[in-house]
mmCIF file of C-alpha atoms in Angstrom:
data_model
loop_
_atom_site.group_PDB
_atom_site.id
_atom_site.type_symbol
_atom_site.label_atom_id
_atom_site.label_comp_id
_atom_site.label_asym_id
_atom_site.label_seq_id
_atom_site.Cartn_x
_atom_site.Cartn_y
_atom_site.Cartn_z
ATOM 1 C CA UNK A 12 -164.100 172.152 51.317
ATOM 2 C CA UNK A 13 -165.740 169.456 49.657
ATOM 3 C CA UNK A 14 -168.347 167.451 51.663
ATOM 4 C CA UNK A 15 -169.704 163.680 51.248
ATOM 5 C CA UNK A 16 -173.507 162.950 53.380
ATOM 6 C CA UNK A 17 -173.569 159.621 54.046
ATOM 7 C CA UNK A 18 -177.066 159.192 55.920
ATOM 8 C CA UNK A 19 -179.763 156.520 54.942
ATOM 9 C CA UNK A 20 -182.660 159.325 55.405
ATOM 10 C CA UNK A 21 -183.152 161.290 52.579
ATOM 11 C CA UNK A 22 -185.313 163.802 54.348
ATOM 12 C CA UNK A 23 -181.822 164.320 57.046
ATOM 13 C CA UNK A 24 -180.030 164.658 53.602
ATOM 14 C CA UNK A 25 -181.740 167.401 52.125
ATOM 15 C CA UNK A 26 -181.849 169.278 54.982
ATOM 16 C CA UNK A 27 -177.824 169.239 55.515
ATOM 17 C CA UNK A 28 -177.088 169.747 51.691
ATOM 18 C CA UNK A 29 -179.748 172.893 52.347
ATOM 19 C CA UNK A 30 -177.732 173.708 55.314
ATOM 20 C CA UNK A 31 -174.047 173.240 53.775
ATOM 21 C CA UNK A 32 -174.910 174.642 50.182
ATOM 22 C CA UNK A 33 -175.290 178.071 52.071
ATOM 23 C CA UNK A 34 -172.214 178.094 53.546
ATOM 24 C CA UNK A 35 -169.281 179.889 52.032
ATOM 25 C CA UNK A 36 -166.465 177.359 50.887
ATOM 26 C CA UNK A 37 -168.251 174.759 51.576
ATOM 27 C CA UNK A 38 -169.725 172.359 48.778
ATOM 28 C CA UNK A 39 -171.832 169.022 48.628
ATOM 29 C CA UNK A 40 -170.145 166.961 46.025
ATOM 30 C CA UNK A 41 -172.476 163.290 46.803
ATOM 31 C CA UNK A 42 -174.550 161.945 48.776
ATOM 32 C CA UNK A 43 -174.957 157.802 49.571
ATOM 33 C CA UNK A 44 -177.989 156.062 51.562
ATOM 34 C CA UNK A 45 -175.691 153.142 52.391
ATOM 35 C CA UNK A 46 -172.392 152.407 54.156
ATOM 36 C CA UNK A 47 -171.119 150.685 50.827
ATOM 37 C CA UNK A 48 -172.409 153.257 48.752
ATOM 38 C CA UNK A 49 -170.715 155.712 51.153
ATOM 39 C CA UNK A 50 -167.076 153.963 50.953
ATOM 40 C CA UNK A 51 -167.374 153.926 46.983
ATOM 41 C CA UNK A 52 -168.657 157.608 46.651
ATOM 42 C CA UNK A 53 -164.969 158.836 49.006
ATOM 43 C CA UNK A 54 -163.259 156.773 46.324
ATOM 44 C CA UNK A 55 -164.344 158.366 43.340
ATOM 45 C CA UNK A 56 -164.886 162.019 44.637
ATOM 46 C CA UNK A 57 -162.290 162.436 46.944
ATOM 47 C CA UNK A 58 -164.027 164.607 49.363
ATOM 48 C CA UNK A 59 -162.280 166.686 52.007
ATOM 49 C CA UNK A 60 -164.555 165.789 54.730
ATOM 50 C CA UNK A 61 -167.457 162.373 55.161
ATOM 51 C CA UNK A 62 -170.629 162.985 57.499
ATOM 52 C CA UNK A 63 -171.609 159.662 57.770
ATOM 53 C CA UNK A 64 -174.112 158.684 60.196
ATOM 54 C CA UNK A 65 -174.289 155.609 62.539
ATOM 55 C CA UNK A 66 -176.771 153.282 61.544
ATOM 56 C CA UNK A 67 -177.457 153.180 57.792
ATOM 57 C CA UNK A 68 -179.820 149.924 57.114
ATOM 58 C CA UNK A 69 -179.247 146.779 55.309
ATOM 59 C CA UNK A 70 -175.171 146.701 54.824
ATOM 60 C CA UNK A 71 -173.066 148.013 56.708
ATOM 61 C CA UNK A 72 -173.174 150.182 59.568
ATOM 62 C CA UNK A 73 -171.340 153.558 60.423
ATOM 63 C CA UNK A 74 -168.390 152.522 62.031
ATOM 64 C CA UNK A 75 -167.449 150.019 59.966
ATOM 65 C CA UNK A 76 -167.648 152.322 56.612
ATOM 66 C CA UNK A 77 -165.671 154.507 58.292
ATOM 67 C CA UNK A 78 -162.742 152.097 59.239
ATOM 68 C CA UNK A 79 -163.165 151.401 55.190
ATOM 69 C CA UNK A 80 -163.258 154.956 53.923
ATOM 70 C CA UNK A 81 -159.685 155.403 55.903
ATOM 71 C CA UNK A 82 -158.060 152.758 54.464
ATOM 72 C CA UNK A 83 -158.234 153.909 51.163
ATOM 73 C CA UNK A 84 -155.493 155.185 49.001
ATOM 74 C CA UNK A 85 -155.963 159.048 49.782
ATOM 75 C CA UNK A 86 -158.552 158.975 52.970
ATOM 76 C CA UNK A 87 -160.644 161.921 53.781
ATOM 77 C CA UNK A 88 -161.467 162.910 57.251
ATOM 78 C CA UNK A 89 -164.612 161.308 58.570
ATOM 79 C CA UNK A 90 -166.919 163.485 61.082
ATOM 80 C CA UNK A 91 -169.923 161.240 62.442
ATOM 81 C CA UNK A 92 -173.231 162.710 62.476
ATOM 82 C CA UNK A 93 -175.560 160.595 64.462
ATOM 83 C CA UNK A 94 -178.502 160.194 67.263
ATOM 84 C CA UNK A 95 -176.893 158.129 69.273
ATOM 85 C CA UNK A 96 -174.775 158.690 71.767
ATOM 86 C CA UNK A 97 -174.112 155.714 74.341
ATOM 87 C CA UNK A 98 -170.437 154.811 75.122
ATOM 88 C CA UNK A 99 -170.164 152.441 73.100
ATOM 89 C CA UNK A 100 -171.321 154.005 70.076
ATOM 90 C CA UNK A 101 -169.068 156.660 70.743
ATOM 91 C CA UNK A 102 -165.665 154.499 71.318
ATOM 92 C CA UNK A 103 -166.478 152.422 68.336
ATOM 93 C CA UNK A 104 -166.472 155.552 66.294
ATOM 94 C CA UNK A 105 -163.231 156.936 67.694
ATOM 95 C CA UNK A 106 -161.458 153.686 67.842
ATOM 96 C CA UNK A 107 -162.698 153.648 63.730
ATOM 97 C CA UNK A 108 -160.710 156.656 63.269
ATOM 98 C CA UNK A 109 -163.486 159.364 63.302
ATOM 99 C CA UNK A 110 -162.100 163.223 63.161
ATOM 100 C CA UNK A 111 -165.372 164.172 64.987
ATOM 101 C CA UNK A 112 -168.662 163.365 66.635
ATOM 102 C CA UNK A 113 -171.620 165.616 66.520
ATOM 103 C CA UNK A 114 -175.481 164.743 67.447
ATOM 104 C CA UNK A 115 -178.081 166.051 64.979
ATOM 105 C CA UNK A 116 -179.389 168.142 67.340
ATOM 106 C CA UNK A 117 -176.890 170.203 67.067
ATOM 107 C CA UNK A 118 -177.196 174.243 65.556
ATOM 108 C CA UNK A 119 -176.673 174.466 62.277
ATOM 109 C CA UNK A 120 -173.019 177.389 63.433
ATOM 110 C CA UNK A 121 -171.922 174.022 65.385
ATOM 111 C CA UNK A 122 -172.225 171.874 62.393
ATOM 112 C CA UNK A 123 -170.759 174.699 60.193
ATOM 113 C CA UNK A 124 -167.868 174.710 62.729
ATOM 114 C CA UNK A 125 -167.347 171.236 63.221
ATOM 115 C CA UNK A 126 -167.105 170.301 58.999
ATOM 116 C CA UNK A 127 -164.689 173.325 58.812
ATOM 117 C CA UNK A 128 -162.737 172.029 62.188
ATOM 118 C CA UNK A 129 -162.573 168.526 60.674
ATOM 119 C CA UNK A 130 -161.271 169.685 57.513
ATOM 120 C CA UNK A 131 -158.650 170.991 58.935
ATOM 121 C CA UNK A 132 -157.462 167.772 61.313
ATOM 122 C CA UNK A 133 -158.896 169.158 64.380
ATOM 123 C CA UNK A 134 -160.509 166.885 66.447
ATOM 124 C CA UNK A 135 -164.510 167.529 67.268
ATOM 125 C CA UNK A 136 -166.771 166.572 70.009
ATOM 126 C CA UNK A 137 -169.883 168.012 70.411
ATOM 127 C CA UNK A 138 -170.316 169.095 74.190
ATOM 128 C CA UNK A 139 -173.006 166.443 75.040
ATOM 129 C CA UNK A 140 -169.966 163.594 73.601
ATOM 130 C CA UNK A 141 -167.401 165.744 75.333
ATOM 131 C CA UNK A 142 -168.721 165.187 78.623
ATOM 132 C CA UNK A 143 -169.566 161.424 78.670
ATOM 133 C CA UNK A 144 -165.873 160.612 77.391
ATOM 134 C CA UNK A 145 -163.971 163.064 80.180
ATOM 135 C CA UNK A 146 -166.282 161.028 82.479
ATOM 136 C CA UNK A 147 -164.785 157.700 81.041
ATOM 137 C CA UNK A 148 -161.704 159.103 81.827
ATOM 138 C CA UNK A 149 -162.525 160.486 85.302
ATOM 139 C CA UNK A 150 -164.510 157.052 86.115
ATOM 140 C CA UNK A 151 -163.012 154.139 84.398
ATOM 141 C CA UNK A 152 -165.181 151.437 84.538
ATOM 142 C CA UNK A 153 -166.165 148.614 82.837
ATOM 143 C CA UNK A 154 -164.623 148.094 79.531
ATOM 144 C CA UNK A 155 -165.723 145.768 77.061
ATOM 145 C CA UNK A 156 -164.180 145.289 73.579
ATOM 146 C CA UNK A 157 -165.961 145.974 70.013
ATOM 147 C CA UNK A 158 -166.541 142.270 69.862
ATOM 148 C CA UNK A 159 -167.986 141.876 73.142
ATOM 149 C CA UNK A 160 -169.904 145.242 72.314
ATOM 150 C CA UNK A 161 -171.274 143.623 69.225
ATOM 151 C CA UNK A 162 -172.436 140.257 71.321
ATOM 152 C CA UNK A 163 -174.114 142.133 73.840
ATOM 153 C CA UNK A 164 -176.231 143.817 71.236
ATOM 154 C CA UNK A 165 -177.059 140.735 69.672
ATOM 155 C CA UNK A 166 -177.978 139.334 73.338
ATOM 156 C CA UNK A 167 -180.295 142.497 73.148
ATOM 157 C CA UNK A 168 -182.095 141.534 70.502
ATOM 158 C CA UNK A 169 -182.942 138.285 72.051
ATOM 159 C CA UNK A 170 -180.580 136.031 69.480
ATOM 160 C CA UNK A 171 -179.200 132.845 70.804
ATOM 161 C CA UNK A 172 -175.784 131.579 70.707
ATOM 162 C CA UNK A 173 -176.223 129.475 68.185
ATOM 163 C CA UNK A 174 -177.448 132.759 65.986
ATOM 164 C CA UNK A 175 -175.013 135.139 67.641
ATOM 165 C CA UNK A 176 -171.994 132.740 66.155
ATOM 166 C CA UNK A 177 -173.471 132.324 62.794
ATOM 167 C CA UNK A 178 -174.354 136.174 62.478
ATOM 168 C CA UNK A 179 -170.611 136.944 63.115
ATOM 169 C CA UNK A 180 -169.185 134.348 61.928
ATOM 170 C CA UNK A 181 -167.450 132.858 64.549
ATOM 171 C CA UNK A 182 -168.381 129.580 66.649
ATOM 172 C CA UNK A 183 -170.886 128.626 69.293
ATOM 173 C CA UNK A 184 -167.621 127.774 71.798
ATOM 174 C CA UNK A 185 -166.218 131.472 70.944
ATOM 175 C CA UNK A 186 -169.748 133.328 71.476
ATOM 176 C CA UNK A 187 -169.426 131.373 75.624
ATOM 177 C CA UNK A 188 -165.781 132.357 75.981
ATOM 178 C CA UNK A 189 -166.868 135.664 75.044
ATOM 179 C CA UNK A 190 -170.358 135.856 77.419
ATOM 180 C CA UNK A 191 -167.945 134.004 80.377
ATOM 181 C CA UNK A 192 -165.588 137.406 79.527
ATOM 182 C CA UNK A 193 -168.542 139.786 79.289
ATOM 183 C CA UNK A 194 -170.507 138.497 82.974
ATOM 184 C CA UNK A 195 -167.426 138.728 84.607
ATOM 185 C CA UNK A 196 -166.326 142.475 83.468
ATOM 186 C CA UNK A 197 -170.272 143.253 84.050
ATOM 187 C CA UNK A 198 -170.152 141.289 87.214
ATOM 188 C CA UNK A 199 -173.767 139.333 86.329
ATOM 189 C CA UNK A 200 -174.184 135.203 85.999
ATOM 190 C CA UNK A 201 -177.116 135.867 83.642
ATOM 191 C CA UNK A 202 -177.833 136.873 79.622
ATOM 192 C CA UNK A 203 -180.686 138.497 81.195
ATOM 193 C CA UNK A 204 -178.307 140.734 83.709
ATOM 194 C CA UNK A 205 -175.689 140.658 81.568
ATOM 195 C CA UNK A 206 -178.538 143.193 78.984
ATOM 196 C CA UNK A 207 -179.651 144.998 81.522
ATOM 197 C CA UNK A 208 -176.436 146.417 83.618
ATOM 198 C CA UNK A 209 -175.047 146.981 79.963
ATOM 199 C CA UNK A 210 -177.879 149.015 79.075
ATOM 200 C CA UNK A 211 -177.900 150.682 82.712
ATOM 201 C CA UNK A 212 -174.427 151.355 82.085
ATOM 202 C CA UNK A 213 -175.157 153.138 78.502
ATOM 203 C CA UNK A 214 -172.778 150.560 76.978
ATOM 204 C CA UNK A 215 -175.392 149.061 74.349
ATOM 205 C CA UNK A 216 -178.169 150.826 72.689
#
């Protein structure tokens, strides 16, 4: 099975190609820092199975160079390999396409497992990710969509509209439908409230 790390930590790098090099039939063919880097690198080499971690710097992020590494012409299976693990982080991921979705604190025979697993077309949740989506399914609650994910996170970081719209490219009227959509799902009349239920609620980092 041949493996792609896309991680932007070349310390976490090393230490899976270490891991994964000692493993029988399993082989390290690349390695990319960057999201783009990462989507080129599955081009070329073809691999059987992508790590690819969430957030990857400057470019773009996890999710998204998943979503591009399975639209190309013969698409490996992608098996996130990440820190985080709030909801939305981890329906972003699935929604991408993702085979898999592990924490790095995982042991190494879990890891082992879950590349072999994903090789195969199985899906893989670590236990930790396991739990919190059975508990989606148990407790629906508030739902939000990718977009409204992504405008929350922005609201996080204390950008205004005006930023918000020219970050993503859309207009100042959208980014207020959007926050009218978001504070009534969230059930909160304030940006302010609006932050802090969604991070109560796991839903943004």
């Amino acid at each position: 099975m041949r493996v792609l790390l896309v991680d932007d930590h070349p310390v976490v790098r090393a230490g899976l190609r270490a891991l994964l090099t000692g493993q029988p039939g399993l082989e390290v063919i690349g390695e990319a820092s960057t999201g783009e880097e990462g989507v080129a690198l599955a081009a070329a080499l073809r691999p059987d199975v992508v790590l690819m971690d969430l957030q990857l710097g400057p470019g773009i992020d996890g999710v998204t160079a998943t979503e591009r590494v399975l639209a190309l012409a013969y698409p490996p299976r992608v098996l996130i390999l990440t820190t985080y693990d709030t909801d939305a982080d981890i329906v972003r991921a699935v929604a991408a396409g993702a085979t898999g979705y592990l924490l790095k604190d995982a042991p190494p025979e879990e890891l082992f497992r879950a590349v072999r697993a994903a090789a195969a077309g199985e899906t893989v949740l670590s236990g930790p990710v396991a739990s919190r989506l059975a508990r989606r399914v148990r407790e629906p609650g508030v739902t939000l969509s990718p977009r409204e994910v992504e405008i929350l996170q922005l609201l996080a970081e204390g950008l205004t509209n005006e930023q918000i719209a020219g970050r993503l490219f859309i207009s100042r009227a959208t980014v207020k439908t959007h926050l009218v959509h978001i504070f009534g799902k969230l059930g909160v009349d304030s940006r302010t409230a609006a932050v802090t239920t969604a991070m109560e609620r796991r839903l943004i980092r």
